[in-house]
Coordinates of C-alpha atoms and ligand atoms in Angstrom, one line a residue:
M200 CA 41.1 -12.6 -4.8
K201 CA 39.9 -9.7 -2.7
T202 CA 41.3 -9.5 0.9
M203 CA 38.6 -9.4 3.5
T204 CA 38.6 -6.3 5.7
T205 CA 36.9 -4.9 8.8
S206 CA 34.2 -2.3 8.2
A207 CA 36.9 0.3 8.7
G208 CA 38.9 -1.3 5.9
A209 CA 41.7 -3.1 7.8
P210 CA 42.7 -6.4 6.3
I211 CA 41.7 -9.5 8.2
A212 CA 44.4 -12.2 8.6
D213 CA 42.2 -14.9 10.2
N214 CA 38.4 -15.2 9.9
Q215 CA 38.2 -18.8 11.3
N216 CA 39.7 -18.5 14.8
S217 CA 38.9 -16.0 17.5
Q218 CA 41.8 -14.6 19.5
T219 CA 42.2 -16.6 22.8
A220 CA 44.7 -16.9 25.6
G221 CA 45.9 -20.4 24.8
P222 CA 44.1 -22.9 22.6
R223 CA 41.3 -23.5 25.2
G224 CA 40.4 -19.9 25.7
P225 CA 39.2 -17.6 27.2
V226 CA 38.5 -15.1 24.4
M227 CA 40.4 -11.8 24.4
M228 CA 38.2 -8.6 24.8
Q229 CA 40.7 -7.0 22.4
D230 CA 39.4 -9.3 19.5
Y231 CA 37.7 -6.4 17.9
Q232 CA 37.1 -8.5 14.7
L233 CA 35.0 -10.9 16.7
I234 CA 33.2 -8.1 18.6
E235 CA 32.5 -6.2 15.3
K236 CA 31.0 -9.4 13.8
L237 CA 28.7 -10.1 16.7
A238 CA 27.7 -6.5 17.1
H239 CA 26.7 -6.3 13.5
Q240 CA 24.6 -9.4 13.7
N241 CA 22.8 -8.0 16.7
R242 CA 21.8 -5.0 14.7
E243 CA 20.6 -6.8 11.5
R244 CA 16.9 -6.3 12.2
I245 CA 15.0 -3.1 12.2
P246 CA 11.4 -2.7 13.4
E247 CA 9.1 -4.5 11.0
R248 CA 6.2 -2.4 9.6
V249 CA 3.2 -2.5 12.0
V250 CA 1.0 -3.1 8.9
H251 CA 2.2 -4.5 5.5
A252 CA 5.2 -6.2 7.2
K253 CA 5.4 -9.2 4.8
G254 CA 6.3 -8.0 1.3
W255 CA 7.6 -9.0 -2.1
G256 CA 9.0 -6.5 -4.7
A257 CA 10.6 -5.9 -8.0
Y258 CA 11.7 -3.1 -10.3
G259 CA 10.0 -2.3 -13.5
T260 CA 8.9 0.3 -16.0
L261 CA 5.7 2.3 -16.8
T262 CA 5.3 2.9 -20.5
V263 CA 2.8 5.6 -21.4
T264 CA 0.6 4.6 -24.4
E265 CA -2.1 7.3 -24.4
D266 CA -2.0 11.0 -24.1
I267 CA -3.6 12.2 -20.9
S268 CA -1.7 15.6 -20.7
R269 CA -5.1 17.4 -21.0
Y270 CA -5.7 16.3 -17.4
T271 CA -2.3 16.6 -15.8
R272 CA 1.0 18.3 -16.3
A273 CA 2.8 15.5 -14.6
N274 CA 6.0 15.0 -16.4
I275 CA 5.6 11.2 -16.2
F276 CA 2.6 11.4 -18.6
N277 CA 3.8 14.2 -20.9
Q278 CA 4.7 12.0 -23.9
V279 CA 3.3 8.9 -25.5
G280 CA 6.1 6.3 -25.4
K281 CA 7.7 7.7 -22.3
Q282 CA 9.2 5.2 -19.9
T283 CA 9.6 5.7 -16.2
P284 CA 11.5 3.3 -13.9
L285 CA 9.6 2.1 -10.8
L286 CA 9.7 -0.1 -7.8
L287 CA 6.6 -2.1 -6.8
R288 CA 6.2 -3.7 -3.4
F289 CA 3.3 -6.1 -2.8
S290 CA 2.4 -7.1 0.8
T291 CA -0.1 -8.6 3.1
V292 CA -1.6 -6.3 5.7
A293 CA -2.0 -8.1 8.9
G294 CA 0.6 -10.8 9.0
E295 CA 4.0 -10.3 10.5
L296 CA 7.3 -10.5 8.7
G297 CA 7.3 -14.3 8.8
A298 CA 3.6 -14.8 7.9
A299 CA 2.7 -17.2 5.2
D300 CA 2.1 -15.6 1.8
A301 CA -1.0 -17.4 0.8
E302 CA -3.3 -16.1 3.6
R303 CA -6.6 -14.5 3.0
D304 CA -5.9 -10.8 3.4
V305 CA -5.9 -7.5 1.5
R306 CA -2.7 -7.1 -0.5
G307 CA -0.7 -3.9 -0.5
F308 CA 0.2 -2.7 -4.0
A309 CA 2.8 0.2 -3.5
I310 CA 4.5 1.8 -6.5
K311 CA 7.4 4.2 -6.5
F312 CA 7.7 6.0 -9.8
Y313 CA 11.2 7.6 -10.2
T314 CA 10.0 10.5 -12.3
E315 CA 12.1 13.3 -13.7
E316 CA 10.4 15.7 -11.3
G317 CA 10.7 13.6 -8.1
N318 CA 9.4 10.4 -6.8
W319 CA 5.7 9.7 -7.1
D320 CA 4.5 7.0 -4.6
L321 CA 1.1 5.5 -5.3
V322 CA 0.7 3.4 -2.1
G323 CA -2.4 1.4 -2.9
N324 CA -4.0 -2.0 -2.4
N325 CA -5.4 -4.8 -4.5
T326 CA -8.9 -3.5 -3.6
P327 CA -10.5 -0.2 -4.7
V328 CA -11.9 0.5 -1.2
F329 CA -10.9 0.1 2.5
F330 CA -12.6 -0.9 5.8
I331 CA -12.8 2.6 7.2
R332 CA -13.4 6.1 6.0
D333 CA -12.2 8.1 9.0
P334 CA -8.5 7.8 9.9
L335 CA -9.3 8.1 13.6
K336 CA -10.5 4.5 13.4
F337 CA -7.3 3.1 11.8
P338 CA -5.3 2.2 14.9
D339 CA -8.4 0.5 16.4
F340 CA -9.1 -1.4 13.2
I341 CA -5.5 -2.6 12.9
R342 CA -5.5 -3.7 16.6
T343 CA -8.4 -6.1 15.8
Q344 CA -6.3 -7.7 13.0
K345 CA -3.3 -8.2 15.3
R346 CA -2.7 -10.4 18.3
H347 CA -4.8 -10.3 21.5
P348 CA -2.8 -8.8 24.4
K349 CA -3.3 -11.7 26.7
T350 CA -3.6 -14.8 24.5
N351 CA -1.1 -13.4 21.9
L352 CA -3.3 -15.0 19.3
R353 CA -5.3 -13.3 16.6
S354 CA -8.9 -12.9 17.6
T355 CA -11.9 -13.5 15.3
T356 CA -14.1 -12.0 18.0
A357 CA -12.2 -8.7 17.9
M358 CA -12.4 -8.6 14.1
W359 CA -16.1 -9.2 13.9
D360 CA -16.9 -7.1 16.9
F361 CA -15.2 -4.1 15.3
W362 CA -16.6 -4.8 11.8
S363 CA -20.2 -5.4 13.1
L364 CA -20.0 -2.0 14.8
S365 CA -18.6 -0.4 11.6
P366 CA -21.0 -0.9 8.7
E367 CA -18.7 1.2 6.4
S368 CA -16.5 -2.0 6.4
L369 CA -19.1 -4.1 4.5
H370 CA -17.8 -3.3 1.1
Q371 CA -14.2 -4.3 1.8
I372 CA -15.3 -7.3 3.9
T373 CA -17.3 -8.5 0.8
I374 CA -14.2 -8.2 -1.4
L375 CA -11.9 -9.8 1.2
M376 CA -14.2 -12.8 1.7
S377 CA -14.8 -13.2 -2.0
D378 CA -12.5 -15.0 -4.4
R379 CA -10.3 -11.9 -4.7
G380 CA -9.4 -12.0 -1.0
L381 CA -6.8 -14.8 -1.7
P382 CA -4.9 -14.3 -5.0
Q383 CA -2.6 -17.2 -6.0
T384 CA 0.3 -14.9 -6.8
P385 CA 1.1 -11.2 -6.8
M386 CA 0.9 -11.2 -10.5
Q387 CA -2.7 -12.4 -10.6
M388 CA -4.4 -9.4 -9.0
N389 CA -5.3 -5.8 -9.8
G390 CA -3.8 -2.8 -8.1
Y391 CA -5.8 0.3 -7.1
G392 CA -4.7 3.7 -5.8
S393 CA -7.9 3.4 -3.8
H394 CA -8.0 7.0 -2.6
T395 CA -9.2 9.8 -4.8
F396 CA -6.3 12.0 -5.9
S397 CA -6.2 15.1 -8.1
F398 CA -4.7 15.9 -11.4
W399 CA -4.0 19.5 -12.5
N400 CA -3.0 20.5 -16.0
E401 CA -0.9 23.3 -17.6
D402 CA -4.0 25.6 -17.6
G403 CA -4.5 25.2 -13.8
E404 CA -7.6 23.1 -14.2
R405 CA -8.1 20.4 -11.5
F406 CA -9.7 17.0 -12.0
W407 CA -10.3 14.3 -9.4
V408 CA -8.7 11.0 -10.3
K409 CA -8.6 7.3 -9.3
F410 CA -5.9 5.0 -10.5
H411 CA -6.3 1.3 -11.6
F412 CA -3.8 -1.3 -12.6
K413 CA -5.5 -4.3 -14.2
T414 CA -3.5 -7.6 -14.3
Q415 CA -2.7 -8.9 -17.8
Q416 CA -1.9 -12.3 -16.2
G417 CA -5.7 -12.9 -15.4
H418 CA -7.1 -13.3 -12.0
A419 CA -6.5 -16.6 -10.2
H420 CA -7.4 -17.4 -6.6
Y421 CA -7.1 -20.1 -4.0
T422 CA -10.0 -21.4 -2.0
N423 CA -9.4 -21.6 1.8
A424 CA -8.9 -25.4 1.5
E425 CA -6.3 -25.0 -1.3
S426 CA -4.4 -22.4 0.7
V427 CA -4.1 -24.7 3.7
K428 CA -2.3 -27.2 1.4
I429 CA -0.2 -24.6 -0.3
I430 CA 1.0 -23.2 3.1
G431 CA 1.8 -26.7 4.2
R432 CA 4.1 -27.0 1.3
S433 CA 5.6 -23.5 1.4
R434 CA 5.0 -20.3 3.3
E435 CA 6.8 -18.2 0.7
T436 CA 4.8 -18.9 -2.5
Y437 CA 4.5 -15.2 -3.5
Q438 CA 8.2 -14.6 -3.2
E439 CA 8.9 -17.9 -5.1
S440 CA 6.5 -17.0 -7.9
L441 CA 7.3 -13.4 -8.3
F442 CA 11.1 -13.8 -8.1
G443 CA 11.0 -16.9 -10.2
A444 CA 8.9 -15.3 -13.0
I445 CA 11.2 -12.4 -13.3
E446 CA 14.4 -14.6 -13.2
D447 CA 12.8 -16.6 -16.0
G448 CA 12.2 -13.5 -18.1
D449 CA 8.4 -13.9 -17.8
F450 CA 7.7 -10.3 -16.9
P451 CA 4.3 -9.6 -15.3
K452 CA 2.3 -6.7 -16.8
W453 CA -0.6 -4.5 -15.8
T454 CA -2.6 -2.1 -17.9
M455 CA -2.9 1.3 -16.2
Y456 CA -6.1 3.2 -16.3
V457 CA -7.5 6.4 -14.6
Q458 CA -11.0 7.5 -13.9
I459 CA -11.4 11.2 -14.2
M460 CA -14.0 13.4 -12.5
P461 CA -14.3 17.1 -13.3
E462 CA -13.7 19.1 -10.2
A463 CA -17.2 20.5 -10.0
D464 CA -18.8 17.0 -10.2
A465 CA -17.7 16.2 -6.6
D466 CA -20.7 18.2 -5.3
K467 CA -23.1 16.3 -7.5
T468 CA -22.4 12.6 -7.0
P469 CA -24.9 10.7 -4.8
Y470 CA -22.0 9.3 -2.9
N471 CA -19.1 11.2 -1.4
P472 CA -16.3 10.8 -4.1
F473 CA -13.7 11.2 -1.4
D474 CA -15.0 8.3 0.7
L475 CA -12.5 5.5 0.8
T476 CA -15.2 2.9 1.3
K477 CA -16.7 3.8 -2.1
V478 CA -15.8 3.2 -5.8
W479 CA -16.8 5.5 -8.6
P480 CA -19.0 3.2 -10.8
H481 CA -17.5 2.6 -14.2
A482 CA -20.7 3.6 -15.9
D483 CA -20.4 7.1 -14.4
Y484 CA -16.7 7.5 -14.8
P485 CA -15.3 5.0 -17.4
L486 CA -11.7 3.7 -17.3
I487 CA -9.4 5.7 -19.5
K488 CA -6.3 3.8 -20.6
V489 CA -2.9 5.4 -19.7
G490 CA -0.2 2.8 -20.3
E491 CA 1.4 -0.4 -19.4
M492 CA 3.4 -1.4 -16.3
A493 CA 5.9 -4.3 -16.4
L494 CA 8.1 -5.7 -13.7
N495 CA 11.5 -6.8 -15.1
R496 CA 14.2 -6.9 -12.5
N497 CA 14.6 -8.5 -9.2
P498 CA 16.4 -6.6 -6.4
D499 CA 19.9 -7.8 -5.6
N500 CA 19.5 -7.4 -1.9
Y501 CA 16.0 -8.0 -0.4
F502 CA 16.7 -6.1 2.8
A503 CA 18.3 -3.0 1.3
E504 CA 15.8 -2.7 -1.6
I505 CA 12.5 -4.1 -0.4
E506 CA 12.6 -4.1 3.5
Q507 CA 14.1 -0.5 3.3
A508 CA 11.8 0.6 0.5
A509 CA 9.8 3.5 1.9
F510 CA 6.6 4.4 0.1
S511 CA 4.6 7.4 1.3
P512 CA 1.5 9.0 -0.2
S513 CA 3.2 12.3 0.7
N514 CA 5.4 11.8 -2.3
V515 CA 3.5 13.5 -5.1
V516 CA 4.9 15.4 -8.1
P517 CA 3.7 18.6 -10.0
G518 CA 0.5 17.8 -11.8
I519 CA -0.6 15.2 -9.1
G520 CA -2.1 16.2 -5.8
F521 CA -4.3 15.1 -2.9
S522 CA -8.0 15.3 -2.3
P523 CA -10.2 15.9 0.7
D524 CA -10.2 12.1 1.5
K525 CA -9.6 12.1 5.2
V526 CA -7.8 8.8 5.3
L527 CA -5.4 9.9 2.5
Q528 CA -4.6 13.0 4.5
A529 CA -3.8 11.0 7.6
R530 CA -1.6 8.6 5.6
I531 CA 0.4 11.6 4.2
F532 CA 1.6 12.1 7.8
A533 CA 1.6 8.5 9.0
Y534 CA 3.6 6.8 6.3
A535 CA 6.6 9.3 6.3
D536 CA 6.5 9.2 10.1
A537 CA 6.7 5.4 10.1
H538 CA 9.8 5.5 7.8
R539 CA 11.5 8.2 9.9
Y540 CA 11.0 5.8 12.9
R541 CA 11.9 2.6 11.1
L542 CA 14.8 3.8 8.9
G543 CA 15.9 7.1 10.3
T544 CA 15.8 10.8 9.4
H545 CA 17.5 10.4 6.0
Y546 CA 15.6 7.4 4.8
E547 CA 14.9 9.1 1.5
A548 CA 18.7 9.3 0.8
L549 CA 18.9 5.5 0.8
P550 CA 19.6 4.3 -2.8
V551 CA 16.3 2.5 -3.2
N552 CA 14.4 5.6 -2.0
A553 CA 16.5 8.4 -3.5
P554 CA 15.1 10.1 -6.6
K555 CA 16.8 9.6 -9.9
C556 CA 16.5 13.3 -10.6
P557 CA 18.6 16.0 -9.0
M558 CA 17.4 17.2 -5.6
H559 CA 18.3 20.4 -3.8
H560 CA 17.1 20.8 -0.3
Y561 CA 18.3 22.4 2.9
H562 CA 17.5 19.5 5.3
K563 CA 20.7 19.2 7.3
D564 CA 22.1 16.9 9.9
G565 CA 20.8 14.2 12.2
S566 CA 21.4 10.5 12.6
M567 CA 23.4 8.9 9.7
R568 CA 23.8 12.1 7.7
F569 CA 25.9 10.4 4.9
F570 CA 25.2 12.3 1.7
D571 CA 27.3 15.2 0.4
N572 CA 26.4 18.8 0.3
D573 CA 24.8 19.3 -3.1
T574 CA 24.7 23.1 -3.3
G575 CA 28.2 23.4 -4.7
N576 CA 28.9 26.3 -2.3
P577 CA 29.5 25.8 1.5
D578 CA 27.9 29.2 2.2
V579 CA 24.6 27.9 0.9
Y580 CA 23.1 26.2 3.9
Y581 CA 19.9 28.2 4.5
E582 CA 17.3 29.9 2.3
P583 CA 16.8 32.7 1.2
N584 CA 20.5 33.4 0.6
S585 CA 22.6 35.7 -1.6
F586 CA 24.8 33.0 -2.9
D587 CA 22.7 31.6 -5.8
G588 CA 21.4 28.7 -3.7
P589 CA 18.4 26.6 -4.9
S590 CA 15.1 28.5 -4.4
Q591 CA 11.4 28.1 -5.0
N592 CA 9.8 28.2 -8.5
A593 CA 6.3 29.5 -8.8
D594 CA 5.8 27.6 -12.1
Y595 CA 5.0 24.5 -10.0
R596 CA 2.3 26.2 -7.9
E597 CA -0.8 23.9 -7.6
P598 CA -4.1 25.7 -8.3
P599 CA -5.9 26.7 -5.1
L600 CA -8.7 24.5 -3.7
A601 CA -11.8 26.2 -2.3
V602 CA -13.1 24.6 0.9
T603 CA -16.3 25.4 2.8
G604 CA -17.8 24.1 6.0
D605 CA -17.5 24.3 9.7
I606 CA -14.6 22.9 11.5
D607 CA -16.1 20.2 13.7
R608 CA -15.9 16.4 14.3
H609 CA -18.4 15.7 11.6
D610 CA -20.1 12.3 12.0
H611 CA -18.5 10.3 9.2
R612 CA -21.4 7.9 9.1
D613 CA -24.0 10.6 8.7
G614 CA -25.9 10.2 5.4
N615 CA -23.6 7.5 4.1
D616 CA -25.1 4.6 2.3
D617 CA -22.9 1.6 3.3
Y618 CA -25.0 -1.0 1.5
S619 CA -25.6 -0.1 -2.2
Q620 CA -22.1 -0.7 -3.4
P621 CA -21.5 -4.0 -1.6
R622 CA -24.9 -5.0 -3.0
A623 CA -23.7 -4.1 -6.6
L624 CA -20.7 -6.3 -6.0
F625 CA -22.8 -9.1 -4.5
E626 CA -25.1 -9.0 -7.5
L627 CA -22.0 -9.5 -9.8
F628 CA -21.2 -12.8 -8.1
D629 CA -22.6 -16.0 -9.6
A630 CA -24.1 -18.8 -7.4
A631 CA -20.8 -20.6 -6.9
Q632 CA -19.0 -17.3 -6.0
R633 CA -21.7 -16.5 -3.5
Q634 CA -21.4 -20.0 -1.9
R635 CA -17.6 -19.4 -1.5
L636 CA -18.2 -16.0 0.0
F637 CA -20.6 -17.5 2.5
A638 CA -18.3 -20.3 3.4
N639 CA -15.3 -18.0 3.7
I640 CA -17.2 -15.7 6.1
A641 CA -18.5 -18.6 8.2
A642 CA -14.9 -20.0 8.5
A643 CA -13.7 -16.5 9.5
M644 CA -16.4 -16.3 12.2
D645 CA -15.1 -19.4 14.0
G646 CA -15.4 -18.8 17.8
V647 CA -17.3 -15.5 17.5
P648 CA -20.0 -15.0 20.2
E649 CA -23.6 -15.3 18.9
A650 CA -24.5 -11.7 19.7
I651 CA -21.7 -10.4 17.4
V652 CA -22.6 -12.9 14.7
N653 CA -26.2 -11.7 14.8
R654 CA -25.2 -8.1 14.6
Q655 CA -23.1 -8.8 11.5
L656 CA -25.9 -10.9 9.9
A657 CA -28.2 -7.9 10.3
L658 CA -25.7 -5.8 8.3
F659 CA -25.5 -8.5 5.6
E660 CA -29.3 -8.5 5.5
A661 CA -29.3 -4.8 4.8
I662 CA -27.1 -5.5 1.7
H663 CA -29.2 -8.4 0.5
P664 CA -31.5 -10.9 2.2
D665 CA -29.7 -13.7 0.3
Y666 CA -26.4 -12.6 1.7
A667 CA -27.5 -12.9 5.3
A668 CA -29.4 -16.2 4.6
G669 CA -26.3 -17.6 2.8
V670 CA -24.0 -16.8 5.7
A671 CA -26.4 -18.1 8.3
D672 CA -26.7 -21.3 6.3
A673 CA -23.0 -21.7 6.1
L674 CA -22.7 -21.2 9.8
G675 CA -25.4 -23.8 10.3
I676 CA -27.7 -21.5 12.2
A677 CA -31.3 -20.6 11.5
P678 CA -31.7 -17.4 9.5
L679 CA -34.2 -16.5 12.2
A680 CA -31.3 -16.1 14.6
K681 CA -30.4 -12.9 12.9
S682 CA -33.3 -11.1 14.5
A683 CA -32.5 -12.6 17.9
Ligands
LIG140 P1 -18.6 -2.9 -13.3 O1 -19.4 -4.1 -13.6 O2 -18.3 -1.9 -14.3 O3 -17.3 -3.3 -12.6 C1 -17.2 -4.4 -11.7 C2 -15.8 -4.5 -11.2 O4 -15.8 -5.5 -10.3 C3 -14.8 -4.8 -12.3 O5 -13.7 -3.8 -12.2 C4 -14.2 -6.2 -11.8 O6 -12.8 -6.2 -12.0 C5 -14.5 -6.1 -10.3 N1 -14.7 -7.4 -9.7 C6 -15.2 -8.6 -10.1 N2 -15.2 -9.5 -9.1 C7 -14.7 -8.9 -8.0 C8 -14.5 -9.3 -6.7 N3 -14.7 -10.5 -6.3 N4 -14.0 -8.4 -5.8 C9 -13.7 -7.1 -6.2 N5 -13.9 -6.7 -7.5 C10 -14.4 -7.5 -8.3 O7 -19.4 -2.2 -12.1 P2 -19.3 -0.9 -11.2 O8 -18.2 0.0 -11.6 O9 -20.7 -0.3 -11.3 O10 -19.0 -1.4 -9.8 C11 -19.9 -2.5 -9.2 C12 -19.1 -3.0 -8.1 O11 -17.9 -3.6 -8.5 C13 -18.7 -2.0 -7.0 O12 -19.6 -1.7 -6.1 C14 -17.4 -2.6 -6.5 O13 -17.8 -3.4 -5.4 C15 -16.9 -3.4 -7.6 N6 -15.7 -2.8 -8.2 C16 -15.8 -1.6 -8.8 C17 -14.7 -0.9 -9.3 C18 -14.8 0.5 -9.8 O14 -13.8 1.2 -9.8 N7 -16.0 0.9 -10.3 C19 -13.4 -1.5 -9.2 C20 -13.4 -2.9 -8.6 C21 -14.5 -3.4 -8.1 P3 -12.2 -6.9 -13.4 O15 -12.6 -5.9 -14.4 O16 -10.7 -6.8 -13.1 O17 -12.7 -8.2 -13.5

């Protein structure tokens, strides 16, 4: 049997009784074993994520089944049959760490691929679009999803006030309030990179790319009424189902696809292909199969491996790059910044975040510097140096991107059609799906002032008259009210 020790390694003789002066106390201040135990417990929590706080994750593998090397030099895709280990964390967006799993919300779908040329993080959602297209609006939007400063309750008024003043949110609202806004388990939903990214190949050609992961488990959703019952039974249904499936060897799988747009097409599409509120219609840019992703191993320690998992869109690898998408560019800063705040300067050296490939950098000290020098020579601690230290390699240079235009605060709503794509989605829904959409919206509008409801109905009307009429009917108000 192992002898228990303090964190400094000293053997512990008694872990049942604190050290006291006499059997009735008081406790001795010198009982450092007691103090260490209490002090550690006080420090067991770190700030929860402001968004995507509640999550569920597992390890897995991406297996490449098709050759897409004509689009990208990314090492992860350089061979059919290649397998790359990964970590996938699902999450809800708005709820706090203790929120119930089966709540209507967008789901995060964040993947860390441990490639041979560094970690590639695809930090997406289960929806192909988002509520906003300009990152300046993100903190305000999230504020409307969180608690009111006075009541400390979530406010449907704030949500619909913001949305009804932001027509670019209509596409995502329609997905959120449709069946897909409440998947039964993390396995029964798709994942999307959502942003437009770029690929570049060995010849220095650039392509714009969108990433899709289609569930092989099939889609399954709860109605609002079902979710009330489910949450009454358990608030942890996603953790139970994901963890349980993997423990049982029932490994969930997704088929990975890309959509590819030649670089020059970006000037020709009727919609801005870098607008996060838009998809690329499949008819224009068909899905190209890439491979299969499977989850096959549960983490041993939830806190260490999932709570401390740090995904950031800034983690790209040679052959994969960014795009002019404004929201993506803001996330490149914001995600890594959040991790430095939550986890500390060296968060990427934590085992779950550390690359599996060698890394050679000159970042130095700071809080919790715990990893060894890796340069093999104590004189190598700056760059350039004369001591054979790691240095740049121009082979990995990304092709240049030409940009034009005035630097200004360009109106992000100018010339944008916020209605056609939600209309295309609405037209895909059958009568029963539409009724559930209307009912879900009406339920989510509980307590919202009439003027805000009417402003939102006018936006639904611009998508489709049946959309506005259906919501008005579900609200039990006259369709006429929309023009009030
Ligand atoms: P398609 O008919 O080729 O594709 C429709 C897509 O809609 C499919 O990917 C389907 O996913 C998905 N879908 C079905 N029901 C829902 C739902 N309730 N919520 C979200 N997605 C759903 O049409 P287009 O490519 O021309 O797109 C039409 C509309 O479909 C878009 O405006 C957009 O709202 C939506 N959509 C489009 C995607 C794209 O990348 N083009 C991706 C996802 C949605 P599945 O195949 O898994 O059933």
